[in-house]
Each structure stands twice: as structure tokens, then as C-alpha cells.
XYZ file of N, CA, C and O in Angstrom:
560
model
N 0.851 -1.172 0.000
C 0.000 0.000 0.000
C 0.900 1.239 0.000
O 1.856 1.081 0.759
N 0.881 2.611 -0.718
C 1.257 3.089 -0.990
C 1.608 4.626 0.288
O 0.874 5.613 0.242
N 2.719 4.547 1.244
C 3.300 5.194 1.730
C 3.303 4.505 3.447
O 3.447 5.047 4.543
N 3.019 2.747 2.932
C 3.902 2.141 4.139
C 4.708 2.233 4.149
O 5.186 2.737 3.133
N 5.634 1.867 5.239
C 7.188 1.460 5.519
C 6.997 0.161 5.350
O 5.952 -0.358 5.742
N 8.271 -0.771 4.559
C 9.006 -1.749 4.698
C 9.828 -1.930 4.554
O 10.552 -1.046 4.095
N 10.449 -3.493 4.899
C 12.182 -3.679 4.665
C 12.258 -4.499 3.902
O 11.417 -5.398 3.876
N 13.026 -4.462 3.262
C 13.424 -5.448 1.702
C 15.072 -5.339 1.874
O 15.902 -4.784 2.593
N 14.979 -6.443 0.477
C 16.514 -6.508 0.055
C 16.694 -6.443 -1.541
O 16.040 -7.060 -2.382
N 17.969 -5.349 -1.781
C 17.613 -5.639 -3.632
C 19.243 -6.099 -3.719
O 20.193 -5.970 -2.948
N 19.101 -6.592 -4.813
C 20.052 -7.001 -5.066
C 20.708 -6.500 -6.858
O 19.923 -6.320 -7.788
N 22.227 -6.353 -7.006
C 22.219 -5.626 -8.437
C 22.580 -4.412 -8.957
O 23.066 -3.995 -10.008
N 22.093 -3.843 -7.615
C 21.382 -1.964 -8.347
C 22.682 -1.589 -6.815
O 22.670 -2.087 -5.689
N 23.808 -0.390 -7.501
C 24.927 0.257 -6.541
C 23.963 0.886 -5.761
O 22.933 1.402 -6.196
N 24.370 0.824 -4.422
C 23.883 1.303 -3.099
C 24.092 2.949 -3.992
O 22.953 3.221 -4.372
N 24.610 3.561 -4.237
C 24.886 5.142 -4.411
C 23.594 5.783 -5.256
O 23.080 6.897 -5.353
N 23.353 4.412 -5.828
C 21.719 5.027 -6.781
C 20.984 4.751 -5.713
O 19.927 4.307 -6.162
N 20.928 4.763 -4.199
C 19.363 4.991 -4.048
C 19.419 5.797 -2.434
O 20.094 5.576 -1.429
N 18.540 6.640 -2.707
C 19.053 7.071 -1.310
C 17.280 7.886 -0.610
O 16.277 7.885 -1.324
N 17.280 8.321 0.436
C 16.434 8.978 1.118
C 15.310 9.596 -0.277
O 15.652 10.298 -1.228
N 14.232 9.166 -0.035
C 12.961 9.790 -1.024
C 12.356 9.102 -2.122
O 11.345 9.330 -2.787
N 13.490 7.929 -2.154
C 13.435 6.820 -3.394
C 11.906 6.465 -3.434
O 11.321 6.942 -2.462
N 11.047 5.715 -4.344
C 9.920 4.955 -4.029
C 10.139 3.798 -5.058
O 10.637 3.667 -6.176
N 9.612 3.145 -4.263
C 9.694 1.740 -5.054
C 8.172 1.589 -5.722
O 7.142 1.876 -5.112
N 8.213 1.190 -6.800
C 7.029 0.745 -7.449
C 7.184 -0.646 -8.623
O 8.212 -1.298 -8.805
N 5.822 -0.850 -9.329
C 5.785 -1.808 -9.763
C 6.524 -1.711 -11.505
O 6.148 -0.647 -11.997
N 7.115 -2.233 -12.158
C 7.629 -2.278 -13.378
C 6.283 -1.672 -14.694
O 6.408 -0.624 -15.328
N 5.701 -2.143 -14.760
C 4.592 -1.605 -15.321
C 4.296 -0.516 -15.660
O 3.796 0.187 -14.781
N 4.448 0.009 -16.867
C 4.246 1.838 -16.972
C 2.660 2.577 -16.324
O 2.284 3.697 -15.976
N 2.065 1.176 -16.426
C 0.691 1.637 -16.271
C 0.450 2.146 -14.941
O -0.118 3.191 -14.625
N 1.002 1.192 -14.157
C 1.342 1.764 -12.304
C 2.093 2.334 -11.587
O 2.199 2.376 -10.362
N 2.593 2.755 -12.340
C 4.163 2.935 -11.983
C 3.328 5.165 -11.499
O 2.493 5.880 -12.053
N 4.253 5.335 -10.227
C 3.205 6.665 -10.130
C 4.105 8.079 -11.148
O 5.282 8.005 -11.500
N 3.364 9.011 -11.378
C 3.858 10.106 -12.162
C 5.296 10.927 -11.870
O 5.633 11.408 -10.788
N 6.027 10.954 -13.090
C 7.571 11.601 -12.429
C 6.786 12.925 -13.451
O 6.580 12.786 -14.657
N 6.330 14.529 -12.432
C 6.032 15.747 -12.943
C 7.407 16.799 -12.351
O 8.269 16.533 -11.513
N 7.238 17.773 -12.981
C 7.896 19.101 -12.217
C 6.543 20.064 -11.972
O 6.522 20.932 -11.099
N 5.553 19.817 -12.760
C 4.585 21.170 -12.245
C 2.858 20.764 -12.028
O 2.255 20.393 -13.035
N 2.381 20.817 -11.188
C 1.145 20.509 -10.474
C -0.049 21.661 -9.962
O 0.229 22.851 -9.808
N -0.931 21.291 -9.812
C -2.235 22.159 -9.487
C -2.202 22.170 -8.242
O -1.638 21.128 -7.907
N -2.522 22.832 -7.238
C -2.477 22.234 -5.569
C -3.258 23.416 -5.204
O -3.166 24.560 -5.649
N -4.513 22.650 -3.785
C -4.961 23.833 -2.788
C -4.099 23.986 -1.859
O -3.520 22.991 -1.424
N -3.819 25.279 -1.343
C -2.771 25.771 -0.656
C -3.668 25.906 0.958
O -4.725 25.277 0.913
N -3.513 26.327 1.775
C -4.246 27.042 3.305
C -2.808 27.581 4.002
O -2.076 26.898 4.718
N -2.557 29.231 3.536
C -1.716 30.035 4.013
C -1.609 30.331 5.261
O -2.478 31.072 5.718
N -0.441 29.807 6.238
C -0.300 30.020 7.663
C -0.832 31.803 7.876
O -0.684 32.525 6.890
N -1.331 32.322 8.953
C -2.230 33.008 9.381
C -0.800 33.988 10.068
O -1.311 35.106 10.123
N 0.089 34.084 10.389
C 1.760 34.892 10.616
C 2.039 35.070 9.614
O 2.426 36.228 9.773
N 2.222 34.839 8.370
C 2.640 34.815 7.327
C 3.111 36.678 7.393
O 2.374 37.544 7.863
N 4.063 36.849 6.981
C 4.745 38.490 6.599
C 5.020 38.660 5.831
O 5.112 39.882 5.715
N 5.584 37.665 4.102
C 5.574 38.494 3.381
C 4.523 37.091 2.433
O 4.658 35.872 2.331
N 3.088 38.518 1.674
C 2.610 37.657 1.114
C 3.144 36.741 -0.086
O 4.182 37.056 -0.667
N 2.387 35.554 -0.460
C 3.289 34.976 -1.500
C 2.486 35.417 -2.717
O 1.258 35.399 -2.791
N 3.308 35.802 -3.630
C 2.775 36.215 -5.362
C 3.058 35.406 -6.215
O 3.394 34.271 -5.875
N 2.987 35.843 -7.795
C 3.149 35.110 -8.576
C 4.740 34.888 -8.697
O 5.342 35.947 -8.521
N 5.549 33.819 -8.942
C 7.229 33.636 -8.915
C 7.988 33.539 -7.564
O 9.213 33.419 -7.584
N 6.960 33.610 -5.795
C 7.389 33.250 -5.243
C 8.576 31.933 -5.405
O 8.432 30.942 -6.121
N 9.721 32.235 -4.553
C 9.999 30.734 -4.819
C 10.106 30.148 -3.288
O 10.431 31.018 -2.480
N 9.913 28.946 -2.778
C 9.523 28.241 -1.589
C 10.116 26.672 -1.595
O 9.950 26.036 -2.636
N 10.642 26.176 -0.736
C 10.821 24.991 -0.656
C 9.877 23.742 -0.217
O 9.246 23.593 0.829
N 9.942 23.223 -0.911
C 8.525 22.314 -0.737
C 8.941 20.663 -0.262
O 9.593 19.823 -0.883
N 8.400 20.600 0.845
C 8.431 19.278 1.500
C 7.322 18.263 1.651
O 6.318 18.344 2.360
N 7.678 17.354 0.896
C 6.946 16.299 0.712
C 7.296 15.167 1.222
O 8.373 14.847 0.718
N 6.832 14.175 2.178
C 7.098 12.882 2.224
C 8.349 12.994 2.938
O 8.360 13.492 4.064
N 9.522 12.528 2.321
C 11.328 12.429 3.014
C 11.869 13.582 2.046
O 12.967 13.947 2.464
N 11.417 14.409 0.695
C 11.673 15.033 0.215
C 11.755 16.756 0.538
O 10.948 17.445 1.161
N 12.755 17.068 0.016
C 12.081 19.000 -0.022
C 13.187 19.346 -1.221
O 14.405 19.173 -1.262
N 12.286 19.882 -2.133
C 12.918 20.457 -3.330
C 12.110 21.857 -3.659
O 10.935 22.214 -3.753
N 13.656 22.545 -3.802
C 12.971 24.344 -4.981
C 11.577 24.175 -5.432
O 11.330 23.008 -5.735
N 10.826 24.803 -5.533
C 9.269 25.060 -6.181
C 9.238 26.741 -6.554
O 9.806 27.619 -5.904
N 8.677 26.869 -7.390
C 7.921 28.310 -7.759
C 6.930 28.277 -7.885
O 6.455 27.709 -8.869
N 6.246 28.801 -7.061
C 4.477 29.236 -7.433
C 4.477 29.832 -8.698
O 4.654 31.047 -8.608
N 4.309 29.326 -10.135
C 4.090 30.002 -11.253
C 2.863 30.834 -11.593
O 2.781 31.846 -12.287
N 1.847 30.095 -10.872
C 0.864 31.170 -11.346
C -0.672 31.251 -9.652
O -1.053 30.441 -8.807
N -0.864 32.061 -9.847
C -2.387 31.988 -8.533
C -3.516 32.168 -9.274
O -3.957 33.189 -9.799
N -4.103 30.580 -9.243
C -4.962 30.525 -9.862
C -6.405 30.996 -9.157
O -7.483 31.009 -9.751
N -6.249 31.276 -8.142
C -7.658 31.435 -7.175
C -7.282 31.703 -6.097
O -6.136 31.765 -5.651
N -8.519 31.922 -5.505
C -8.278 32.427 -3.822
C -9.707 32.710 -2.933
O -10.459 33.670 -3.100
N -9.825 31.920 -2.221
C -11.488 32.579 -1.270
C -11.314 33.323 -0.504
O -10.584 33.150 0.472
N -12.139 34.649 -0.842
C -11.899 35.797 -0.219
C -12.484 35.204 1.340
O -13.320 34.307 1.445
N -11.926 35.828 2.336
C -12.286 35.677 3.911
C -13.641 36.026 4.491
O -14.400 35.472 5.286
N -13.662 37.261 3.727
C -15.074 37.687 4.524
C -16.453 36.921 3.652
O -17.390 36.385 4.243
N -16.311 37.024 1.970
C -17.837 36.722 1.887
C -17.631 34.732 1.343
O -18.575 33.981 1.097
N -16.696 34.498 1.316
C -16.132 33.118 0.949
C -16.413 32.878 -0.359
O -16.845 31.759 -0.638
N -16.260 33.699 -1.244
C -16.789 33.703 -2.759
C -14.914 33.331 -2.822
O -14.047 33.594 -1.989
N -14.811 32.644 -4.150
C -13.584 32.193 -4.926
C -13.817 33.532 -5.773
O -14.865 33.965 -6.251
N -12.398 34.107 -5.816
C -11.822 35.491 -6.639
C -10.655 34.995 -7.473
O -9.549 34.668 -7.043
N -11.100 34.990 -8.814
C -10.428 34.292 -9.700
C -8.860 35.067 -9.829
O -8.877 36.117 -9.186
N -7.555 34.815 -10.480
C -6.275 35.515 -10.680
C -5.902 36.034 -9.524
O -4.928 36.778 -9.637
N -6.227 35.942 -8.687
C -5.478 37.550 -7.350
C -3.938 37.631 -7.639
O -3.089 36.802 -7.966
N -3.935 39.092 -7.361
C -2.491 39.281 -7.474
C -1.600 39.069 -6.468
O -0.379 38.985 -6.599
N -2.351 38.969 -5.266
C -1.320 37.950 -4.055
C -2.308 37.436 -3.168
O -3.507 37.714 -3.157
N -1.579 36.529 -2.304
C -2.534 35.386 -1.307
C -1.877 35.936 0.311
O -0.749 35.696 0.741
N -2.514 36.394 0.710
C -1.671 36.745 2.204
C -2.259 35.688 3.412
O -3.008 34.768 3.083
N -1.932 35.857 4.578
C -1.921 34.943 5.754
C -3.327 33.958 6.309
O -4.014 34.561 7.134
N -3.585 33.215 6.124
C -5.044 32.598 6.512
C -5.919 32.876 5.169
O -7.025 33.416 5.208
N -5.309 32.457 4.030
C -5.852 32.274 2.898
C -5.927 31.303 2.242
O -4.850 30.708 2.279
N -7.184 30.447 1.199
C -7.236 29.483 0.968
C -6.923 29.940 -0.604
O -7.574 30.753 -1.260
N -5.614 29.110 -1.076
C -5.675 29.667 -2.650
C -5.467 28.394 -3.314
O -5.315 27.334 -2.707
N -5.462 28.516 -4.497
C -5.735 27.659 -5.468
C -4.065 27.765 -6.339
O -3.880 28.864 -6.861
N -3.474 27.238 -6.428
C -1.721 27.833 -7.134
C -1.339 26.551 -7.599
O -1.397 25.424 -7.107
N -0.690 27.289 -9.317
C 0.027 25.967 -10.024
C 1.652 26.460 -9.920
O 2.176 27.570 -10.015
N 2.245 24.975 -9.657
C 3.617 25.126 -9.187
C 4.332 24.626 -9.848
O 3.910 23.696 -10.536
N 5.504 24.954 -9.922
C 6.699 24.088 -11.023
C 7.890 23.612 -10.169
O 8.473 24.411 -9.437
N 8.223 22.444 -10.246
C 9.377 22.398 -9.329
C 10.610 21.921 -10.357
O 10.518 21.539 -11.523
N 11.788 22.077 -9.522
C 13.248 22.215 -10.037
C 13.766 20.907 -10.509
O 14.454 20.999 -11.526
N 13.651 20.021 -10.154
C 13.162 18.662 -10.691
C 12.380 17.431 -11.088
O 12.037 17.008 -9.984
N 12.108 16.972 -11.582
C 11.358 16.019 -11.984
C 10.893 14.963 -10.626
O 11.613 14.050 -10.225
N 9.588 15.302 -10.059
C 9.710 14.217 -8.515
C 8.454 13.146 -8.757
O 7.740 13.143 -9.760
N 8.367 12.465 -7.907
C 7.274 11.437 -8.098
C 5.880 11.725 -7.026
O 5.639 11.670 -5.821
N 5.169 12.060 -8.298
C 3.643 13.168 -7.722
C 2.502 12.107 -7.827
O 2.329 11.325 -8.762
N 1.645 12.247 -6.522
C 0.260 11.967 -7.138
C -0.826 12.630 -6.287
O -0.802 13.261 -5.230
N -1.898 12.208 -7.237
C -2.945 13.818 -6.444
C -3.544 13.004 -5.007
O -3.526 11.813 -4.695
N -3.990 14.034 -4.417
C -4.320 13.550 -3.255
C -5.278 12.634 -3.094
O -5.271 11.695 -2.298
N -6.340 13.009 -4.089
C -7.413 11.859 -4.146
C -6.953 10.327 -4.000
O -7.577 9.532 -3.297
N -5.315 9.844 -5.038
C -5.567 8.758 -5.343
C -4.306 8.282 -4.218
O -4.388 7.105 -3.864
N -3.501 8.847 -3.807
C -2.623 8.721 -2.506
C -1.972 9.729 -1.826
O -1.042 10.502 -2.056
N -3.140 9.367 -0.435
C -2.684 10.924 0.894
C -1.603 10.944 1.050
O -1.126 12.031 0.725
N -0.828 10.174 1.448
C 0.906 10.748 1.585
C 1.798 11.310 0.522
O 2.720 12.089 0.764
N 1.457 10.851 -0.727
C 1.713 11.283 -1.579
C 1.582 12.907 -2.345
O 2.274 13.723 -2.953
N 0.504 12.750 -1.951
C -0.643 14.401 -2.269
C -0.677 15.745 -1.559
O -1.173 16.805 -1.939
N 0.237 15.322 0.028
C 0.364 16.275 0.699
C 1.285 16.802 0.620
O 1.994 16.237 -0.213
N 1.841 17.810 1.122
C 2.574 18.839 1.270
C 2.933 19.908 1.960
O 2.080 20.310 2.751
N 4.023 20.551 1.904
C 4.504 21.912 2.922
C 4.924 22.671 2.467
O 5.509 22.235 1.476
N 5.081 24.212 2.595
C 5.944 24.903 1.479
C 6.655 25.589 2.880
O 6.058 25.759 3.943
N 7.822 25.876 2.654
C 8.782 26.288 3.362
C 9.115 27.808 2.618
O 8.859 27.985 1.428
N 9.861 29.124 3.686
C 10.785 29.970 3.146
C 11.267 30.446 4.156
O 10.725 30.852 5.183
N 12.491 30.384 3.803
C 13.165 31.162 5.337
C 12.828 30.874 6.301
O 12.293 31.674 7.069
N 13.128 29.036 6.709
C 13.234 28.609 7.580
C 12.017 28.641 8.326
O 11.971 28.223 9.483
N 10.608 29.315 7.475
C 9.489 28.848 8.414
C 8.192 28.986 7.265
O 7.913 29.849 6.433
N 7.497 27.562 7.700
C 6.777 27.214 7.394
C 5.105 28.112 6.620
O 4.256 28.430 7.452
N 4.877 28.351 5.470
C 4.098 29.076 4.983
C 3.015 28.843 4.175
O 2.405 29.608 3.427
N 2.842 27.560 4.455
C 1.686 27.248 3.652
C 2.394 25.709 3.519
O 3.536 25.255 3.462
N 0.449 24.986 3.501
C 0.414 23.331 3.353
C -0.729 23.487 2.345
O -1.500 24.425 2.147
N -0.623 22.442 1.841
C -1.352 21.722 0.617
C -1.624 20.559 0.302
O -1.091 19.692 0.995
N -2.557 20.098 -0.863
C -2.754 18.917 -1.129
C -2.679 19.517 -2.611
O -2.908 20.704 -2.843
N -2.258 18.369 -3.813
C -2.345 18.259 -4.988
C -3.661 17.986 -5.687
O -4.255 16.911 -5.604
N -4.038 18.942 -6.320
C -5.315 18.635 -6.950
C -5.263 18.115 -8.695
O -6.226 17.582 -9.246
N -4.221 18.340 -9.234
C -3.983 17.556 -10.527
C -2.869 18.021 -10.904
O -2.296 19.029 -10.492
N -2.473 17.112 -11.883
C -1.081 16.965 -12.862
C -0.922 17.242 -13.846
O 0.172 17.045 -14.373
């Protein structure tokens, strides 16, 4: 099941190819889960937040055993606070905001949306050493 722990043994493959974040999956292209750099995700902006995040933020994003470079490329949405209507494009998302943001990351990682695996789908975005927003992946 997809984001147990187990212990195995491989045999073949140099210890130096595999290290912290690896996932093992099945040979099969069909199952095998998605290697993306850029994704759809709902965001929920920590409520301290000081500087808001815009379009080209860049943030470190922790996933799983992973954290790799990300750029918020674009803000696709955002529910305003007071009347909870979705405000399409905003030009920034500030503290205790629910936004909608497509992201690109710096390498190629192994994504899947939250629907089809929670550990997989979740997320953290990091800057300067403190925490600014969590997410789930809403498509690829």
C-alpha cells in the first residue's frame, strides 16, 4: 500500500543510486506513479505569514522524506475571507488564505494527487526557515 514502511533486500542496483525519497514501485508503466515538475495544488496560508506569497514566489517544498525548490508560477484562485466567494487571478494570497496555485518544481519528482494517494498528495511549502503554507495536490 502506498506510503507504508518496509524492509526489503535488492540485489544488483549500486547502493549510491538509491538514497532517502526513493519509491519503489511496480515495473509496469501503467502503475508505476507520475515523475512531474509542475502541479495544481490547494494551498491554506499560515495566518503569521509576513511576506505575502505572489506570482514567482519561490519556496521549498516538502513532501514525504523530500524537499525540493518550487515556484508558485501562477495563482490561480483564492477565497476571499469575509464573503467566501472564490476570486479568480489575485495578485497575491496573504496569511489565513485558501488559494488555489500551479507550481513548477526544479526537478522532476514522483507526484500523485491527493485523491488517489494521501501521503503522496500532501505537502509543505517552506521559506526562510518557516513554514508558509500546506497543501494537497489537486492535478497533474
Amino acid at each position: 500500500v502506498a506510503g507504508d514502511s518496509v524492509e526489503f533486500v535488492i540485489t544488483g542496483i549500486d547502493i549510491a543510486r538509491i538514497g532517502v525519497g526513493n519509491i519503489l514501485s511496480d515495473a509496469g508503466t501503467d502503475l508505476r506513479p507520475a515523475m512531474k515538475k509542475k502541479f495544481k495544488a490547494k494551498i491554506i496560508v499560515m495566518e503569521d505569514l509576513s511576506v505575502p506569497i505572489i506570482h514567482g514566489s519561490q519556496v521549498l517544498m516538502h513532501m514525504h522524506c523530500l524537499d525540493k525548490p518550487a515556484v508558485i508560477s501562477k495563482l490561480i484562485s483564492k477565497v476571499d475571507k469575509k464573503s467566501g466567494n472564490e476570486v479568480p487571478h489575485p495578485r497575491v494570497v496573504t496569511g489565513g488564505t485558501t488559494a488555489t496555485v500551479e507550481m513548477k518544481l526544479k526537478e522532476k519528482v514522483c507526484l500523485e494527487t491527493y485523491g488517489e494517494c494521501r501521503s503522496l498528495g500532501r505537502f509543505a511549502l517552506r521559506r526562510g526557515g518557516d513554514t508558509v503554507a500546506v497543501g494537497i495536490i489537486e492535478s497533474l
